[in-house]
PDB file of C-alpha atoms in Angstrom:
ATOM      1  CA  CYS A   1      -4.079 -23.117 -11.747  1.00 68.00           C
ATOM      2  CA  ARG A   2      -2.080 -23.602  -8.440  1.00 78.00           C
ATOM      3  CA  GLU A   3       0.903 -23.988 -10.478  1.00 81.00           C
ATOM      4  CA  SER A   4       0.672 -21.352 -12.951  1.00 83.00           C
ATOM      5  CA  ILE A   5      -0.606 -17.749 -10.675  1.00 90.00           C
ATOM      6  CA  LEU A   6       2.322 -18.455  -9.134  1.00 90.00           C
ATOM      7  CA  ASP A   7       4.337 -18.623 -12.304  1.00 87.00           C
ATOM      8  CA  GLY A   8       2.207 -15.620 -13.708  1.00 88.00           C
ATOM      9  CA  LEU A   9       2.924 -13.670 -10.731  1.00 92.00           C
ATOM     10  CA  LYS A  10       6.946 -15.017 -10.603  1.00 90.00           C
ATOM     11  CA  ARG A  11       7.618 -13.678 -14.106  1.00 87.00           C
ATOM     12  CA  THR A  12       6.467 -10.045 -14.080  1.00 90.00           C
ATOM     13  CA  THR A  13       6.543  -8.932 -10.378  1.00 91.00           C
ATOM     14  CA  ASP A  14       8.962 -10.386  -9.095  1.00 86.00           C
ATOM     15  CA  MET A  15       7.112 -10.455  -5.513  1.00 90.00           C
ATOM     16  CA  MET A  16       8.559 -12.488  -2.628  1.00 93.00           C
ATOM     17  CA  PHE A  17       4.434 -14.335  -1.433  1.00 95.00           C
ATOM     18  CA  GLY A  18       4.953 -14.636   2.904  1.00 96.00           C
ATOM     19  CA  GLY A  19       3.187 -12.477   4.308  1.00 97.00           C
ATOM     20  CA  LYS A  20       1.635 -10.666   2.122  1.00 98.00           C
ATOM     21  CA  GLN A  21      -2.214 -10.511   2.279  1.00 99.00           C
ATOM     22  CA  VAL A  22      -4.005 -11.091  -0.754  1.00 99.00           C
ATOM     23  CA  VAL A  23      -7.629 -11.548  -1.614  1.00 99.00           C
ATOM     24  CA  VAL A  24      -8.964 -14.336  -4.215  1.00 99.00           C
ATOM     25  CA  CYS A  25     -12.822 -13.065  -5.401  1.00 98.00           C
ATOM     26  CA  GLY A  26     -13.995 -16.866  -6.867  1.00 98.00           C
ATOM     27  CA  TYR A  27     -13.672 -19.424  -5.064  1.00 98.00           C
ATOM     28  CA  GLY A  28     -14.894 -22.421  -7.912  1.00 96.00           C
ATOM     29  CA  GLU A  29     -12.507 -24.768  -9.094  1.00 95.00           C
ATOM     30  CA  VAL A  30      -9.397 -21.667 -10.282  1.00 95.00           C
ATOM     31  CA  GLY A  31      -9.603 -19.878  -6.640  1.00 97.00           C
ATOM     32  CA  LYS A  32      -9.328 -22.934  -5.499  1.00 97.00           C
ATOM     33  CA  GLY A  33      -5.871 -22.936  -7.353  1.00 96.00           C
ATOM     34  CA  CYS A  34      -4.745 -19.864  -6.811  1.00 96.00           C
ATOM     35  CA  CYS A  35      -5.758 -20.277  -2.924  1.00 98.00           C
ATOM     36  CA  ALA A  36      -3.961 -23.170  -2.326  1.00 97.00           C
ATOM     37  CA  ALA A  37      -0.890 -22.466  -3.720  1.00 96.00           C
ATOM     38  CA  LEU A  38      -1.129 -19.326  -2.276  1.00 98.00           C
ATOM     39  CA  LYS A  39      -1.431 -20.140   1.217  1.00 98.00           C
ATOM     40  CA  ALA A  40       1.441 -22.382   0.863  1.00 97.00           C
ATOM     41  CA  MET A  41       3.263 -19.498   0.325  1.00 96.00           C
ATOM     42  CA  GLY A  42       2.843 -17.947   3.401  1.00 98.00           C
ATOM     43  CA  SER A  43       0.575 -15.460   1.926  1.00 98.00           C
ATOM     44  CA  VAL A  44      -2.085 -14.081   4.223  1.00 98.00           C
ATOM     45  CA  VAL A  45      -4.916 -15.317   1.714  1.00 99.00           C
ATOM     46  CA  TYR A  46      -8.841 -13.345   1.969  1.00 99.00           C
ATOM     47  CA  VAL A  47     -12.331 -15.045  -0.401  1.00 99.00           C
ATOM     48  CA  THR A  48     -14.150 -13.635  -2.297  1.00 99.00           C
ATOM     49  CA  GLU A  49     -17.226 -15.588  -3.167  1.00 98.00           C
ATOM     50  CA  ILE A  50     -21.548 -14.652  -3.385  1.00 97.00           C
ATOM     51  CA  ASP A  51     -21.871 -18.734  -4.057  1.00 98.00           C
ATOM     52  CA  PRO A  52     -23.500 -20.464  -0.634  1.00 98.00           C
ATOM     53  CA  ILE A  53     -22.019 -23.945  -1.224  1.00 98.00           C
ATOM     54  CA  CYS A  54     -18.372 -22.368  -2.064  1.00 98.00           C
ATOM     55  CA  ALA A  55     -18.367 -19.079   0.442  1.00 98.00           C
ATOM     56  CA  LEU A  56     -19.151 -22.428   2.959  1.00 98.00           C
ATOM     57  CA  GLN A  57     -15.899 -24.673   1.420  1.00 98.00           C
ATOM     58  CA  ALA A  58     -13.990 -22.106   1.513  1.00 98.00           C
ATOM     59  CA  CYS A  59     -14.559 -21.202   4.280  1.00 98.00           C
ATOM     60  CA  MET A  60     -14.443 -25.269   5.690  1.00 98.00           C
ATOM     61  CA  ASP A  61     -10.938 -24.818   3.838  1.00 98.00           C
ATOM     62  CA  GLY A  62      -9.718 -22.125   6.481  1.00 97.00           C
ATOM     63  CA  PHE A  63      -9.708 -19.406   4.112  1.00 98.00           C
ATOM     64  CA  ARG A  64     -10.953 -15.795   5.754  1.00 98.00           C
ATOM     65  CA  LEU A  65     -14.658 -14.697   4.018  1.00 98.00           C
ATOM     66  CA  VAL A  66     -14.337 -11.617   3.690  1.00 99.00           C
ATOM     67  CA  LYS A  67     -16.407  -8.734   1.078  1.00 98.00           C
ATOM     68  CA  LEU A  68     -14.361  -6.705  -0.923  1.00 98.00           C
ATOM     69  CA  ASN A  69     -15.080  -3.623   0.407  1.00 97.00           C
ATOM     70  CA  GLU A  70     -13.892  -4.954   3.594  1.00 97.00           C
ATOM     71  CA  VAL A  71     -10.497  -5.124   3.075  1.00 99.00           C
ATOM     72  CA  ILE A  72      -9.334  -3.681  -0.119  1.00 98.00           C
ATOM     73  CA  ARG A  73      -7.877  -0.629   1.621  1.00 98.00           C
ATOM     74  CA  GLN A  74      -5.601  -3.301   3.102  1.00 98.00           C
ATOM     75  CA  VAL A  75      -4.282  -5.931   0.810  1.00 99.00           C
ATOM     76  CA  ASP A  76      -1.321  -6.481  -1.600  1.00 99.00           C
ATOM     77  CA  ILE A  77      -2.843  -8.079  -4.404  1.00 98.00           C
ATOM     78  CA  VAL A  78      -5.830  -8.873  -5.513  1.00 99.00           C
ATOM     79  CA  ILE A  79      -6.713 -11.523  -8.118  1.00 98.00           C
ATOM     80  CA  THR A  80     -10.296 -12.333  -9.609  1.00 98.00           C
ATOM     81  CA  CYS A  81     -11.077 -15.750 -10.747  1.00 96.00           C
ATOM     82  CA  THR A  82     -15.027 -15.522 -11.024  1.00 96.00           C
ATOM     83  CA  GLY A  83     -16.403 -15.274 -14.967  1.00 91.00           C
ATOM     84  CA  ASN A  84     -18.222 -12.258 -13.793  1.00 95.00           C
ATOM     85  CA  LYS A  85     -17.705  -8.721 -15.807  1.00 95.00           C
ATOM     86  CA  ASN A  86     -16.937  -5.977 -13.439  1.00 96.00           C
ATOM     87  CA  VAL A  87     -15.758  -7.885 -10.223  1.00 97.00           C
ATOM     88  CA  VAL A  88     -13.256  -5.175  -9.359  1.00 98.00           C
ATOM     89  CA  THR A  89     -14.605  -1.370 -10.353  1.00 98.00           C
ATOM     90  CA  ARG A  90     -13.033   1.886 -10.701  1.00 98.00           C
ATOM     91  CA  GLU A  91     -13.718   2.168  -7.087  1.00 98.00           C
ATOM     92  CA  HIS A  92     -12.187  -0.526  -5.631  1.00 98.00           C
ATOM     93  CA  LEU A  93      -9.131   0.610  -7.800  1.00 98.00           C
ATOM     94  CA  ASP A  94      -9.747   4.490  -6.325  1.00 98.00           C
ATOM     95  CA  ARG A  95      -9.730   2.722  -3.349  1.00 98.00           C
ATOM     96  CA  MET A  96      -6.898  -0.024  -2.955  1.00 99.00           C
ATOM     97  CA  LYS A  97      -2.842   1.239  -1.757  1.00 98.00           C
ATOM     98  CA  ASN A  98      -0.183   2.146  -3.074  1.00 98.00           C
ATOM     99  CA  GLY A  99       1.918  -0.861  -5.347  1.00 98.00           C
ATOM    100  CA  CYS A 100      -1.009  -3.196  -5.282  1.00 98.00           C
ATOM    101  CA  ILE A 101      -0.305  -6.059  -7.789  1.00 98.00           C
ATOM    102  CA  VAL A 102      -4.121  -6.323 -10.048  1.00 98.00           C
ATOM    103  CA  CYS A 103      -4.583  -9.708 -11.721  1.00 96.00           C
ATOM    104  CA  ASN A 104      -7.517 -11.859 -13.471  1.00 95.00           C
ATOM    105  CA  MET A 105      -7.184 -15.201 -14.023  1.00 94.00           C
ATOM    106  CA  GLY A 106     -11.035 -16.326 -14.764  1.00 89.00           C
ATOM    107  CA  HIS A 107     -13.138 -16.593 -17.784  1.00 82.00           C
ATOM    108  CA  SER A 108     -13.429 -13.789 -19.410  1.00 84.00           C
ATOM    109  CA  ASN A 109     -11.324 -10.059 -19.985  1.00 90.00           C
ATOM    110  CA  THR A 110     -13.863  -8.051 -18.029  1.00 94.00           C
ATOM    111  CA  GLU A 111     -13.625  -9.024 -14.558  1.00 96.00           C
ATOM    112  CA  ILE A 112     -11.761  -5.874 -13.484  1.00 98.00           C
ATOM    113  CA  ASP A 113     -13.048  -2.457 -14.704  1.00 98.00           C
ATOM    114  CA  VAL A 114      -9.397  -1.787 -17.221  1.00 97.00           C
ATOM    115  CA  ALA A 115     -11.843   0.614 -19.046  1.00 97.00           C
ATOM    116  CA  SER A 116     -12.224   2.876 -15.942  1.00 97.00           C
ATOM    117  CA  LEU A 117      -8.415   3.570 -16.298  1.00 97.00           C
ATOM    118  CA  ARG A 118      -8.513   5.228 -19.605  1.00 97.00           C
ATOM    119  CA  THR A 119      -9.221   8.934 -18.821  1.00 97.00           C
ATOM    120  CA  PRO A 120      -6.896  12.079 -19.644  1.00 97.00           C
ATOM    121  CA  GLU A 121      -5.713  12.218 -15.058  1.00 97.00           C
ATOM    122  CA  LEU A 122      -4.662   9.008 -14.931  1.00 98.00           C
ATOM    123  CA  THR A 123      -0.845   7.887 -16.607  1.00 98.00           C
ATOM    124  CA  TRP A 124       0.359   4.529 -17.841  1.00 98.00           C
ATOM    125  CA  GLU A 125       3.666   3.801 -17.071  1.00 98.00           C
ATOM    126  CA  ARG A 126       4.287   0.355 -19.082  1.00 97.00           C
ATOM    127  CA  VAL A 127       7.351  -0.982 -17.123  1.00 95.00           C
ATOM    128  CA  ARG A 128       7.702  -4.344 -18.655  1.00 92.00           C
ATOM    129  CA  SER A 129       6.278  -6.500 -21.138  1.00 90.00           C
ATOM    130  CA  GLN A 130       2.576  -7.505 -19.581  1.00 92.00           C
ATOM    131  CA  VAL A 131       3.275  -5.025 -16.433  1.00 95.00           C
ATOM    132  CA  ASP A 132       1.602  -1.398 -16.082  1.00 97.00           C
ATOM    133  CA  HIS A 133       1.510   1.268 -13.076  1.00 98.00           C
ATOM    134  CA  VAL A 134      -1.611   2.905 -13.875  1.00 98.00           C
ATOM    135  CA  ILE A 135      -0.243   7.033 -11.534  1.00 99.00           C
ATOM    136  CA  TRP A 136      -3.171   8.694 -10.048  1.00 98.00           C
ATOM    137  CA  PRO A 137      -2.491  12.153  -9.847  1.00 98.00           C
ATOM    138  CA  ASP A 138      -1.234  11.782  -5.924  1.00 98.00           C
ATOM    139  CA  GLY A 139       1.295   9.898  -7.119  1.00 98.00           C
ATOM    140  CA  LYS A 140      -0.553   6.437  -5.767  1.00 98.00           C
ATOM    141  CA  ARG A 141       0.494   3.576  -8.406  1.00 98.00           C
ATOM    142  CA  ILE A 142      -1.113   0.205  -8.521  1.00 98.00           C
ATOM    143  CA  VAL A 143       0.349  -2.451 -10.567  1.00 98.00           C
ATOM    144  CA  LEU A 144      -2.066  -4.188 -12.940  1.00 97.00           C
ATOM    145  CA  LEU A 145      -0.874  -7.183 -14.958  1.00 96.00           C
ATOM    146  CA  ALA A 146      -2.139  -8.207 -18.519  1.00 93.00           C
ATOM    147  CA  GLU A 147      -4.018  -5.701 -18.967  1.00 94.00           C
ATOM    148  CA  GLY A 148      -6.720  -7.238 -17.001  1.00 93.00           C
ATOM    149  CA  ARG A 149      -6.645 -10.495 -19.233  1.00 90.00           C
ATOM    150  CA  LEU A 150      -6.094 -13.407 -17.655  1.00 90.00           C
ATOM    151  CA  LEU A 151      -2.756 -14.451 -16.312  1.00 87.00           C
ATOM    152  CA  ASN A 152      -2.043 -17.746 -16.829  1.00 76.00           C
ATOM    153  CA  LEU A 153      -2.685 -17.661 -20.419  1.00 74.00           C
ATOM    154  CA  SER A 154      -0.759 -14.103 -21.410  1.00 73.00           C
ATOM    155  CA  CYS A 155       2.595 -14.022 -18.467  1.00 66.00           C
ATOM    156  CA  SER A 156       3.266 -17.712 -17.442  1.00 57.00           C
ATOM    157  CA  THR A 157       3.682 -21.267 -19.049  1.00 61.00           C
ATOM    158  CA  VAL A 158       1.062 -23.573 -19.165  1.00 58.00           C
ATOM    159  CA  PRO A 159       1.983 -27.138 -20.032  1.00 56.00           C
ATOM    160  CA  THR A 160       0.406 -27.861 -23.477  1.00 56.00           C
ATOM    161  CA  PHE A 161      -1.723 -30.940 -22.600  1.00 56.00           C
ATOM    162  CA  VAL A 162      -3.609 -28.389 -19.847  1.00 56.00           C
ATOM    163  CA  LEU A 163      -4.532 -26.443 -22.681  1.00 54.00           C
ATOM    164  CA  SER A 164      -5.174 -29.067 -24.964  1.00 53.00           C
TER     165      SER A 164
END
C-alpha cells in the first residue's frame, strides 16, 4: 500500500502531495501504509477509524483522529480503506470542496457510494482512463478515480509477487 497508493495517485492525477490535506478512512494494514506514504510526502494526514485499538494506534503514530463529517469540506483527497460499504456517502460527496480527489484502497468496490452519483442532475466527464470528473449543477467537480474500484489494482503497478 505504501508504494501503490502513491503510484496510483501520481499516475491518475499528476499531483504533488506536499501540504495537501488527506483523510484516510480506516487504519488497518492498508490504512497504515497509505498514511505513512502520504505523511512521508509532506501531506497533512487525518484518520477516521471506528475500532478503538486501531484508533489508538493512529494516535500513537502521530495522526489526528477525526470524524469524516468534520473534515470533508476542507480535505483535498479522500481515501477509503475499510472494507465496509458506503463509507463515503452521497451526503459526503455533496459537501466536498471543488476538485477533491476520491479513491478507494479498501477490500471491496462498495466503499464509495458511486451509484448515488449516477443521476440526471450530475454530469460525468471521462478525463482519461480511470479518471472521471463528476460535475454538480453549480459547476463543482470531484475527481473520482477508478470509478470507486480498488485504486491499487486499477491504476498502479503492483509487483507480481505481491499479488500472488
